[in-house]
Amino acid sequence: MTDADVLDEVFEVIEARKETLPEDSYTASLFTHEKGENAVLEKLGEEMTELVLAAKDDEHEEIAHEAADIVYHMLVLLAMKDMDLEDLRSELEDRR
Ligand SMILES: N=c1c2ncn([C@@H]3O[C@H](COP(=O)(O)OP(=O)(O)OP(=O)(O)O)[C@@H](O)[C@H]3O)c2ncn1[C@@H]1O[C@H](COP(=O)(O)O)[C@@H](O)[C@H]1O
């Protein structure tokens, strides 16, 4: 499986959670007033700091862990703003 496939799959699950809001889902909780946009932004800030610290310590596993947390929460943010991976891909394409 390529990286693009896993990103698409995770994004699809996020969109489904946004639609159906299952009670036992952390992702769904981010789309409710219980947590919401501020919780996502706070998480992104925390995880960015953790990524910087992991990079400084040259901890490769930790770098991958924090980077994945950031990508996941970034995908949630895109879905929250009614955007999708195409918006990200076209922005990157435009820079080539
Ligand atoms: N990729 C993720 C993902 N990354 C992080 N998290 C959750 O985000 C929450 C907060 O993350 P934290 O980084 O604070 O937690 P942590 O790993 O202990 O953090 P640190 O050690 O970095 O501080 C935790 O409950 C994690 O489980 C995620 N929750 C869900 N997903 C994806 O979303 C899908 C749907 O999951 P549900 O949310 O369960 O519906 C899953 O199949 C995954 O693909």
PDB file of C-alpha atoms and ligand atoms in Angstrom:
ATOM      1  CA  MET A   1       0.000   0.000   0.000  1.00  0.00           C
ATOM      2  CA  THR A   2       1.345   3.453  -0.875  1.00  0.00           C
ATOM      3  CA  ASP A   3       1.331   6.420   1.484  1.00  0.00           C
ATOM      4  CA  ALA A   4      -1.315   8.081  -0.685  1.00  0.00           C
ATOM      5  CA  ASP A   5      -3.626   5.076  -0.156  1.00  0.00           C
ATOM      6  CA  VAL A   6      -3.390   5.157   3.625  1.00  0.00           C
ATOM      7  CA  LEU A   7      -4.006   8.912   3.676  1.00  0.00           C
ATOM      8  CA  ASP A   8      -7.101   8.478   1.502  1.00  0.00           C
ATOM      9  CA  GLU A   9      -8.355   5.627   3.686  1.00  0.00           C
ATOM     10  CA  VAL A  10      -7.882   7.491   6.962  1.00  0.00           C
ATOM     11  CA  PHE A  11      -9.559  10.554   5.455  1.00  0.00           C
ATOM     12  CA  GLU A  12     -12.535   8.441   4.343  1.00  0.00           C
ATOM     13  CA  VAL A  13     -12.920   7.088   7.888  1.00  0.00           C
ATOM     14  CA  ILE A  14     -12.746  10.635   9.278  1.00  0.00           C
ATOM     15  CA  GLU A  15     -15.480  11.776   6.843  1.00  0.00           C
ATOM     16  CA  ALA A  16     -17.631   8.790   7.871  1.00  0.00           C
ATOM     17  CA  ARG A  17     -17.166   9.599  11.594  1.00  0.00           C
ATOM     18  CA  LYS A  18     -18.143  13.216  10.874  1.00  0.00           C
ATOM     19  CA  GLU A  19     -21.324  11.967   9.207  1.00  0.00           C
ATOM     20  CA  THR A  20     -22.418   9.257  11.674  1.00  0.00           C
ATOM     21  CA  LEU A  21     -20.876  10.521  14.948  1.00  0.00           C
ATOM     22  CA  PRO A  22     -20.564   7.135  16.734  1.00  0.00           C
ATOM     23  CA  GLU A  23     -20.385   7.564  20.499  1.00  0.00           C
ATOM     24  CA  ASP A  24     -17.238   5.505  21.053  1.00  0.00           C
ATOM     25  CA  SER A  25     -15.161   7.362  18.477  1.00  0.00           C
ATOM     26  CA  TYR A  26     -12.463   9.899  19.437  1.00  0.00           C
ATOM     27  CA  THR A  27     -12.651  11.280  15.889  1.00  0.00           C
ATOM     28  CA  ALA A  28     -16.421  11.796  16.185  1.00  0.00           C
ATOM     29  CA  SER A  29     -15.953  13.567  19.528  1.00  0.00           C
ATOM     30  CA  LEU A  30     -13.781  16.155  17.763  1.00  0.00           C
ATOM     31  CA  PHE A  31     -16.758  17.070  15.570  1.00  0.00           C
ATOM     32  CA  THR A  32     -19.045  17.718  18.537  1.00  0.00           C
ATOM     33  CA  HIS A  33     -19.285  20.675  20.904  1.00  0.00           C
ATOM     34  CA  GLU A  34     -17.682  18.449  23.536  1.00  0.00           C
ATOM     35  CA  LYS A  35     -14.300  19.031  21.875  1.00  0.00           C
ATOM     36  CA  GLY A  36     -14.581  20.869  18.577  1.00  0.00           C
ATOM     37  CA  GLU A  37     -12.170  22.946  16.531  1.00  0.00           C
ATOM     38  CA  ASN A  38     -10.301  24.401  19.505  1.00  0.00           C
ATOM     39  CA  ALA A  39      -9.402  20.903  20.737  1.00  0.00           C
ATOM     40  CA  VAL A  40      -7.990  20.032  17.310  1.00  0.00           C
ATOM     41  CA  LEU A  41      -5.955  23.243  17.132  1.00  0.00           C
ATOM     42  CA  GLU A  42      -4.668  22.700  20.681  1.00  0.00           C
ATOM     43  CA  LYS A  43      -3.638  19.118  19.798  1.00  0.00           C
ATOM     44  CA  LEU A  44      -1.812  20.307  16.677  1.00  0.00           C
ATOM     45  CA  GLY A  45       0.116  22.843  18.745  1.00  0.00           C
ATOM     46  CA  GLU A  46       1.066  20.269  21.404  1.00  0.00           C
ATOM     47  CA  GLU A  47       2.073  17.645  18.847  1.00  0.00           C
ATOM     48  CA  MET A  48       4.193  20.100  16.903  1.00  0.00           C
ATOM     49  CA  THR A  49       6.149  20.853  20.079  1.00  0.00           C
ATOM     50  CA  GLU A  50       6.490  17.104  20.763  1.00  0.00           C
ATOM     51  CA  LEU A  51       7.725  16.597  17.187  1.00  0.00           C
ATOM     52  CA  VAL A  52      10.354  19.309  17.606  1.00  0.00           C
ATOM     53  CA  LEU A  53      11.564  17.721  20.870  1.00  0.00           C
ATOM     54  CA  ALA A  54      11.668  14.244  19.284  1.00  0.00           C
ATOM     55  CA  ALA A  55      13.675  15.626  16.363  1.00  0.00           C
ATOM     56  CA  LYS A  56      16.111  17.339  18.733  1.00  0.00           C
ATOM     57  CA  ASP A  57      16.613  14.003  20.530  1.00  0.00           C
ATOM     58  CA  ASP A  58      16.946  12.194  17.189  1.00  0.00           C
ATOM     59  CA  GLU A  59      14.247   9.713  18.316  1.00  0.00           C
ATOM     60  CA  HIS A  60      13.100   8.267  15.006  1.00  0.00           C
ATOM     61  CA  GLU A  61      10.171   6.213  16.373  1.00  0.00           C
ATOM     62  CA  GLU A  62       8.922   9.186  18.329  1.00  0.00           C
ATOM     63  CA  ILE A  63       9.313  11.453  15.291  1.00  0.00           C
ATOM     64  CA  ALA A  64       7.149   9.073  13.235  1.00  0.00           C
ATOM     65  CA  HIS A  65       4.580   8.841  16.084  1.00  0.00           C
ATOM     66  CA  GLU A  66       4.239  12.594  16.494  1.00  0.00           C
ATOM     67  CA  ALA A  67       4.234  13.201  12.720  1.00  0.00           C
ATOM     68  CA  ALA A  68       1.370  10.683  12.365  1.00  0.00           C
ATOM     69  CA  ASP A  69      -0.572  12.423  15.182  1.00  0.00           C
ATOM     70  CA  ILE A  70      -0.104  15.726  13.350  1.00  0.00           C
ATOM     71  CA  VAL A  71      -1.187  14.333   9.965  1.00  0.00           C
ATOM     72  CA  TYR A  72      -4.287  12.695  11.513  1.00  0.00           C
ATOM     73  CA  HIS A  73      -5.364  15.886  13.316  1.00  0.00           C
ATOM     74  CA  MET A  74      -4.600  17.925  10.184  1.00  0.00           C
ATOM     75  CA  LEU A  75      -6.926  15.636   8.192  1.00  0.00           C
ATOM     76  CA  VAL A  76      -9.618  16.133  10.852  1.00  0.00           C
ATOM     77  CA  LEU A  77      -9.152  19.894  10.490  1.00  0.00           C
ATOM     78  CA  LEU A  78      -9.512  19.689   6.686  1.00  0.00           C
ATOM     79  CA  ALA A  79     -12.758  17.704   7.108  1.00  0.00           C
ATOM     80  CA  MET A  80     -13.979  20.227   9.690  1.00  0.00           C
ATOM     81  CA  LYS A  81     -13.482  23.023   7.175  1.00  0.00           C
ATOM     82  CA  ASP A  82     -15.325  21.010   4.477  1.00  0.00           C
ATOM     83  CA  MET A  83     -12.035  20.611   2.635  1.00  0.00           C
ATOM     84  CA  ASP A  84     -10.367  17.396   1.509  1.00  0.00           C
ATOM     85  CA  LEU A  85      -7.081  15.839   0.438  1.00  0.00           C
ATOM     86  CA  GLU A  86      -7.541  17.267  -3.064  1.00  0.00           C
ATOM     87  CA  ASP A  87      -7.120  20.768  -1.614  1.00  0.00           C
ATOM     88  CA  LEU A  88      -3.823  19.707  -0.095  1.00  0.00           C
ATOM     89  CA  ARG A  89      -2.679  17.820  -3.202  1.00  0.00           C
ATOM     90  CA  SER A  90      -3.469  20.679  -5.574  1.00  0.00           C
ATOM     91  CA  GLU A  91      -1.637  23.151  -3.330  1.00  0.00           C
ATOM     92  CA  LEU A  92       1.436  20.899  -3.371  1.00  0.00           C
ATOM     93  CA  GLU A  93       1.102  20.342  -7.140  1.00  0.00           C
ATOM     94  CA  ASP A  94       1.013  24.099  -7.726  1.00  0.00           C
ATOM     95  CA  ARG A  95       4.376  24.427  -6.011  1.00  0.00           C
ATOM     96  CA  ARG A  96       6.205  21.974  -8.275  1.00  0.00           C
TER      97      ARG A  96
HETATM   98  N1  LIG B   1      -4.976   8.238  13.370  1.00  0.00           N
HETATM   99  C1  LIG B   1      -5.726   8.298  14.342  1.00  0.00           C
HETATM  100  C2  LIG B   1      -5.288   8.890  15.585  1.00  0.00           C
HETATM  101  N2  LIG B   1      -4.121   9.453  15.971  1.00  0.00           N
HETATM  102  C3  LIG B   1      -4.301   9.827  17.247  1.00  0.00           C
HETATM  103  N3  LIG B   1      -5.525   9.519  17.672  1.00  0.00           N
HETATM  104  C4  LIG B   1      -6.117   9.717  18.986  1.00  0.00           C
HETATM  105  O1  LIG B   1      -5.890  11.007  19.407  1.00  0.00           O
HETATM  106  C5  LIG B   1      -6.038  11.056  20.818  1.00  0.00           C
HETATM  107  C6  LIG B   1      -5.103  12.034  21.389  1.00  0.00           C
HETATM  108  O2  LIG B   1      -3.812  11.731  20.932  1.00  0.00           O
HETATM  109  P1  LIG B   1      -2.567  12.034  21.805  1.00  0.00           P
HETATM  110  O3  LIG B   1      -1.488  12.289  20.830  1.00  0.00           O
HETATM  111  O4  LIG B   1      -2.855  13.064  22.824  1.00  0.00           O
HETATM  112  O5  LIG B   1      -2.380  10.671  22.552  1.00  0.00           O
HETATM  113  P2  LIG B   1      -1.029   9.969  22.778  1.00  0.00           P
HETATM  114  O6  LIG B   1      -0.721   9.089  21.605  1.00  0.00           O
HETATM  115  O7  LIG B   1      -1.107   9.328  24.104  1.00  0.00           O
HETATM  116  O8  LIG B   1      -0.124  11.237  22.782  1.00  0.00           O
HETATM  117  P3  LIG B   1       1.367  11.619  23.127  1.00  0.00           P
HETATM  118  O9  LIG B   1       2.050  10.403  23.660  1.00  0.00           O
HETATM  119  O10 LIG B   1       1.901  12.086  21.778  1.00  0.00           O
HETATM  120  O11 LIG B   1       1.180  12.744  24.082  1.00  0.00           O
HETATM  121  C7  LIG B   1      -5.838   9.635  21.323  1.00  0.00           C
HETATM  122  O12 LIG B   1      -7.078   9.178  21.853  1.00  0.00           O
HETATM  123  C8  LIG B   1      -5.470   8.869  20.084  1.00  0.00           C
HETATM  124  O13 LIG B   1      -6.037   7.581  20.081  1.00  0.00           O
HETATM  125  C9  LIG B   1      -6.187   8.943  16.659  1.00  0.00           C
HETATM  126  N4  LIG B   1      -7.462   8.473  16.578  1.00  0.00           N
HETATM  127  C10 LIG B   1      -7.877   7.932  15.403  1.00  0.00           C
HETATM  128  N5  LIG B   1      -7.053   7.828  14.294  1.00  0.00           N
HETATM  129  C11 LIG B   1      -7.587   7.283  13.009  1.00  0.00           C
HETATM  130  O14 LIG B   1      -8.978   7.489  12.959  1.00  0.00           O
HETATM  131  C12 LIG B   1      -9.658   6.252  12.740  1.00  0.00           C
HETATM  132  C13 LIG B   1     -11.009   6.278  13.441  1.00  0.00           C
HETATM  133  O15 LIG B   1     -10.813   6.189  14.827  1.00  0.00           O
HETATM  134  P4  LIG B   1     -11.911   6.543  15.939  1.00  0.00           P
HETATM  135  O16 LIG B   1     -11.575   7.937  16.375  1.00  0.00           O
HETATM  136  O17 LIG B   1     -11.706   5.579  17.025  1.00  0.00           O
HETATM  137  O18 LIG B   1     -13.245   6.505  15.311  1.00  0.00           O
HETATM  138  C14 LIG B   1      -8.701   5.181  13.262  1.00  0.00           C
HETATM  139  O19 LIG B   1      -8.925   3.957  12.636  1.00  0.00           O
HETATM  140  C15 LIG B   1      -7.341   5.766  12.890  1.00  0.00           C
HETATM  141  O20 LIG B   1      -7.049   5.493  11.534  1.00  0.00           O
END
